[in-house]
Short mmCIF file of C-alpha atoms in Angstrom, two decimals:
data_model
loop_
_atom_site.label_atom_id
_atom_site.label_comp_id
_atom_site.label_asym_id
_atom_site.label_seq_id
_atom_site.Cartn_x
_atom_site.Cartn_y
_atom_site.Cartn_z
CA MET A 1 0.00 0.00 0.00
CA ILE A 2 1.00 3.62 -0.55
CA SER A 3 0.99 5.41 2.81
CA LYS A 4 2.21 8.79 1.50
CA PRO A 5 1.60 9.77 -2.16
CA ILE A 6 3.92 11.63 -4.53
CA LEU A 7 3.09 15.29 -5.17
CA ASP A 8 2.88 17.47 -8.28
CA ILE A 9 6.10 19.34 -9.01
CA ARG A 10 6.73 22.52 -11.00
CA ALA A 11 10.43 23.10 -11.71
CA PRO A 12 12.66 25.25 -13.92
CA GLU A 13 14.64 23.64 -16.73
CA LYS A 14 17.86 21.85 -15.72
CA ASP A 15 16.84 21.69 -12.04
CA LYS A 16 17.06 18.44 -10.07
CA VAL A 17 13.62 16.91 -9.47
CA THR A 18 12.73 14.27 -6.87
CA PHE A 19 9.41 12.43 -6.60
CA GLU A 20 9.08 10.71 -3.22
CA CYS A 21 6.44 8.51 -1.65
CA GLU A 22 6.16 6.11 1.30
CA VAL A 23 4.95 2.54 1.28
CA SER A 24 3.52 0.53 4.14
CA ARG A 25 6.30 -2.09 4.24
CA THR A 26 10.07 -1.63 4.06
CA ASN A 27 10.44 -4.60 1.70
CA ALA A 28 7.75 -3.49 -0.75
CA ASP A 29 8.82 -3.45 -4.40
CA VAL A 30 7.77 -0.56 -6.60
CA LYS A 31 7.95 0.33 -10.25
CA TRP A 32 8.10 3.82 -11.70
CA PHE A 33 6.30 4.89 -14.88
CA LYS A 34 5.97 7.97 -17.02
CA GLY A 35 2.54 7.60 -18.53
CA ASP A 36 2.42 3.99 -19.73
CA THR A 37 6.19 3.62 -20.09
CA GLU A 38 8.12 1.88 -17.33
CA LEU A 39 11.22 3.82 -16.30
CA LYS A 40 14.68 2.33 -15.81
CA PRO A 41 17.71 3.86 -14.06
CA GLY A 42 20.00 5.78 -16.41
CA LYS A 43 22.38 8.71 -16.74
CA ASN A 44 19.68 11.27 -15.94
CA LEU A 45 17.37 9.04 -13.94
CA GLY A 46 17.86 7.46 -10.52
CA MET A 47 15.67 5.29 -8.30
CA HIS A 48 16.26 4.92 -4.58
CA SER A 49 14.82 2.97 -1.68
CA SER A 50 15.42 3.87 1.98
CA GLY A 51 13.29 2.26 4.67
CA ARG A 52 9.70 2.84 3.59
CA LYS A 53 10.65 5.75 1.30
CA ARG A 54 10.77 5.31 -2.47
CA SER A 55 12.13 8.07 -4.68
CA LEU A 56 12.61 8.87 -8.36
CA LEU A 57 15.33 11.39 -9.19
CA ILE A 58 15.66 13.34 -12.45
CA GLN A 59 19.13 14.94 -12.45
CA LYS A 60 18.42 17.73 -14.95
CA CYS A 61 14.86 18.13 -16.06
CA SER A 62 13.85 19.42 -19.48
CA THR A 63 10.54 20.15 -21.15
CA GLU A 64 10.69 16.60 -22.57
CA ASP A 65 10.41 15.27 -19.01
CA GLN A 66 7.00 16.88 -18.48
CA GLY A 67 4.16 14.46 -17.88
CA THR A 68 2.50 12.18 -15.37
CA TYR A 69 4.72 10.00 -13.16
CA ILE A 70 3.39 6.93 -11.40
CA CYS A 71 4.80 4.81 -8.59
CA ARG A 72 3.18 1.36 -8.49
CA THR A 73 3.23 -1.38 -5.91
CA THR A 74 1.65 -4.77 -6.51
CA ASP A 75 -1.69 -3.54 -5.15
CA ASP A 76 -1.60 0.27 -5.18
CA ASN A 77 -0.25 3.30 -7.04
CA THR A 78 0.25 7.04 -6.71
CA LEU A 79 0.68 9.59 -9.46
CA ALA A 80 1.71 13.22 -9.88
CA LYS A 81 2.47 15.70 -12.67
CA LEU A 82 5.78 17.29 -13.54
CA THR A 83 5.63 20.73 -15.18
CA VAL A 84 8.88 22.19 -16.47
CA HIS A 85 9.14 25.91 -17.19
CA ALA A 86 11.87 28.10 -18.64
CA ARG A 87 14.41 29.49 -16.21
CA ASP A 88 14.24 33.15 -15.31
CA ILE A 89 17.81 33.92 -16.30
CA LYS A 90 19.00 37.37 -15.29
CA ILE A 91 22.10 39.46 -15.85
CA VAL A 92 23.73 39.87 -12.43
CA LYS A 93 26.66 42.01 -13.60
CA ARG A 94 26.08 44.04 -16.73
CA LEU A 95 28.60 45.00 -19.40
CA GLU A 96 30.27 48.38 -19.03
CA ASP A 97 31.33 50.82 -21.76
CA THR A 98 35.05 50.55 -22.45
CA GLU A 99 37.45 53.04 -24.03
CA VAL A 100 41.04 52.13 -24.85
CA MET A 101 43.88 53.33 -27.01
CA GLU A 102 44.47 51.72 -30.38
CA LYS A 103 46.55 48.52 -30.11
CA GLU A 104 45.69 48.11 -26.41
CA SER A 105 43.60 45.20 -25.10
CA ALA A 106 39.93 45.57 -24.18
CA SER A 107 37.81 43.24 -22.07
CA PHE A 108 34.11 42.90 -21.31
CA VAL A 109 32.77 40.96 -18.31
CA CYS A 110 29.22 39.73 -17.72
CA GLU A 111 27.80 37.61 -14.91
CA ILE A 112 24.52 35.68 -15.05
CA SER A 113 22.23 34.08 -12.48
CA HIS A 114 22.29 30.43 -13.59
CA ASP A 115 24.66 27.66 -14.64
CA GLU A 116 24.63 25.83 -17.97
CA VAL A 117 23.17 28.58 -20.12
CA ASP A 118 23.63 28.98 -23.88
CA CYS A 119 25.45 32.31 -24.24
CA GLN A 120 26.70 34.33 -27.21
CA TRP A 121 28.81 37.42 -27.83
CA TYR A 122 27.98 39.87 -30.63
CA LYS A 123 29.44 43.00 -32.19
CA GLY A 124 26.48 44.80 -33.67
CA SER A 125 24.43 42.04 -35.29
CA SER A 126 27.42 39.79 -36.03
CA LYS A 127 28.18 36.82 -33.80
CA LEU A 128 31.75 36.91 -32.52
CA LYS A 129 34.03 33.89 -32.74
CA VAL A 130 37.32 33.04 -31.09
CA GLY A 131 40.26 34.03 -33.30
CA ASP A 132 43.74 35.51 -33.34
CA ASN A 133 42.51 38.75 -31.79
CA ILE A 134 39.47 37.52 -29.85
CA ARG A 135 39.44 35.34 -26.75
CA MET A 136 36.44 34.12 -24.75
CA ARG A 137 36.43 32.39 -21.40
CA GLN A 138 33.98 31.31 -18.73
CA GLU A 139 34.61 31.25 -15.00
CA GLY A 140 31.52 29.74 -13.34
CA ARG A 141 28.69 32.15 -14.12
CA THR A 142 31.06 34.88 -15.29
CA PHE A 143 31.81 35.32 -18.99
CA VAL A 144 34.73 37.32 -20.39
CA LEU A 145 35.35 38.67 -23.90
CA LEU A 146 38.87 39.89 -24.69
CA PHE A 147 40.17 41.85 -27.66
CA LYS A 148 43.95 41.37 -27.58
CA SER A 149 44.82 44.42 -29.70
CA VAL A 150 42.03 46.75 -30.76
CA THR A 151 41.82 48.79 -33.94
CA THR A 152 39.36 51.47 -34.97
CA GLU A 153 37.47 48.74 -36.87
CA ASP A 154 36.54 47.16 -33.53
CA VAL A 155 34.54 50.23 -32.48
CA GLY A 156 30.85 49.48 -31.93
CA GLU A 157 28.25 47.91 -29.68
CA ILE A 158 29.25 44.72 -27.86
CA LYS A 159 26.35 42.51 -26.80
CA PHE A 160 26.16 39.44 -24.56
CA THR A 161 23.11 37.18 -24.64
CA ALA A 162 22.11 34.45 -22.18
CA GLU A 163 18.99 32.93 -23.74
CA LYS A 164 16.43 35.78 -23.44
CA ALA A 165 18.56 37.97 -21.16
CA SER A 166 21.10 40.37 -22.65
CA SER A 167 23.46 43.23 -21.87
CA SER A 168 25.17 45.73 -24.20
CA ALA A 169 28.02 48.21 -23.97
CA LYS A 170 30.08 50.44 -26.25
CA LEU A 171 33.67 49.82 -27.30
CA ARG A 172 35.43 53.08 -28.09
CA VAL A 173 38.95 53.23 -29.47
CA LYS A 174 41.20 56.27 -29.34
CA GLU A 175 43.46 56.50 -32.34
CA LEU A 176 47.18 56.68 -31.70
CA PRO A 177 48.80 60.01 -32.58
CA VAL A 178 49.85 60.16 -36.22
CA LYS A 179 53.60 60.03 -36.72
CA PHE A 180 55.68 60.46 -39.82
CA VAL A 181 57.52 57.20 -40.38
CA LYS A 182 59.28 58.60 -43.44
CA ARG A 183 59.96 62.32 -43.36
CA LEU A 184 60.34 64.86 -46.17
CA ARG A 185 63.76 65.35 -47.69
CA ASP A 186 65.20 68.38 -49.47
CA LYS A 187 64.70 68.13 -53.21
CA ILE A 188 66.21 69.77 -56.27
CA ALA A 189 63.99 70.20 -59.32
CA MET A 190 64.72 71.53 -62.78
CA GLN A 191 62.85 74.57 -64.01
CA LYS A 192 59.78 73.90 -66.15
CA HIS A 193 59.76 70.32 -64.84
CA ARG A 194 57.75 68.75 -62.03
CA GLY A 195 58.96 68.60 -58.45
CA HIS A 196 57.92 65.84 -56.09
CA LEU A 197 57.84 65.74 -52.28
CA GLU A 198 56.83 62.55 -50.51
CA CYS A 199 56.53 61.32 -46.92
CA GLN A 200 54.80 58.46 -45.10
CA VAL A 201 52.47 58.51 -42.08
CA SER A 202 51.84 55.81 -39.48
CA ARG A 203 48.16 55.34 -40.38
CA ALA A 204 46.55 55.16 -43.80
CA SER A 205 43.51 57.13 -42.61
CA ALA A 206 45.60 60.06 -41.36
CA ARG A 207 44.69 63.46 -42.77
CA VAL A 208 47.41 65.94 -43.59
CA SER A 209 47.70 69.49 -44.84
CA TRP A 210 50.46 70.87 -47.04
CA TYR A 211 52.02 74.31 -46.59
CA LYS A 212 54.47 76.46 -48.55
CA ASN A 213 56.12 78.41 -45.78
CA LYS A 214 52.97 79.11 -43.73
CA LYS A 215 50.47 79.27 -46.58
CA GLU A 216 48.26 76.22 -47.05
CA ILE A 217 48.44 74.47 -50.43
CA THR A 218 45.40 73.08 -52.23
CA SER A 219 45.21 70.92 -55.34
CA GLY A 220 44.94 72.81 -58.61
CA ASN A 221 46.87 73.52 -61.78
CA LYS A 222 50.03 74.32 -59.83
CA TYR A 223 49.89 71.68 -57.11
CA GLU A 224 48.71 68.07 -56.93
CA VAL A 225 48.06 66.67 -53.46
CA ARG A 226 47.65 62.88 -53.22
CA SER A 227 47.21 60.21 -50.57
CA GLU A 228 48.03 56.60 -51.39
CA ASP A 229 47.78 54.22 -48.44
CA VAL A 230 50.33 55.67 -45.96
CA SER A 231 52.09 57.81 -48.57
CA ARG A 232 51.43 61.54 -48.78
CA LYS A 233 52.63 63.25 -51.97
CA LEU A 234 52.89 66.81 -53.20
CA THR A 235 53.67 67.48 -56.86
CA ILE A 236 54.67 70.97 -58.00
CA ASN A 237 53.99 71.53 -61.70
CA ASP A 238 56.06 73.78 -63.98
CA VAL A 239 58.72 74.51 -61.37
CA CYS A 240 60.18 78.05 -61.33
CA SER A 241 62.39 80.07 -59.00
CA ASP A 242 59.33 81.31 -57.07
CA ASP A 243 58.75 77.75 -55.90
CA GLU A 244 61.93 77.71 -53.83
CA ASP A 245 60.80 77.63 -50.21
CA THR A 246 60.19 75.42 -47.18
CA TYR A 247 57.34 72.96 -47.63
CA THR A 248 55.61 71.33 -44.68
CA CYS A 249 53.31 68.33 -44.35
CA ASP A 250 51.24 68.73 -41.17
CA ALA A 251 49.34 65.83 -39.54
CA ILE A 252 48.41 67.83 -36.41
CA ASP A 253 50.12 65.34 -34.08
CA ASP A 254 53.35 65.58 -36.07
CA LYS A 255 54.79 67.52 -38.98
CA THR A 256 57.73 67.30 -41.36
CA SER A 257 59.42 69.95 -43.53
#
């Protein structure tokens, strides 16, 4: 006989669930069923007997485990329902905006409320993957995203998702000061020919201004100003004696004459 029945259980996904009842005799044999299917011990399912107590243990429940469970003796039975609902996963520690210098490392840290959660990192709408410049690690419920050496292309919104919960933050990158890696050199040009001055900057996106003495130069019939990758070039057309002077390429952070 069943002296104490099993009770309905409502549990979140991946929780441990235990159905327990009591029988009238310590040596009573029982069988456990889910619906009409007899259950057997397995990796996720355990059955225990202690005195007059009989228990069925589900290690990590899922929505597939929902249903009616029955404990049967030779002359009696007891049944109860298992309802499994989604976990209420929350962000415990949110991402914080980060600003670093170009070529420095940048890290984002997020902590969630539950274990064993499917999590993803995004930059904008693109899912991030581990690579030469990106590392990801998990320490318990804490998740870390690391950029080893940031560039201006890494600027944007970083997002962490843990099922339906999410947190976002901005990654800002300060550009390194522009330096001239190849400076201007004095040049001699023949009259009526073209004169060329060329230098190189440390970043292809660097903007420069050209000056003759202190007067800014713009492209036209007389001057051609060009940028090709990190090269910055000034061409003087139809060179004459009036063109003799000091020419300067100014990148704000650095200049060369």
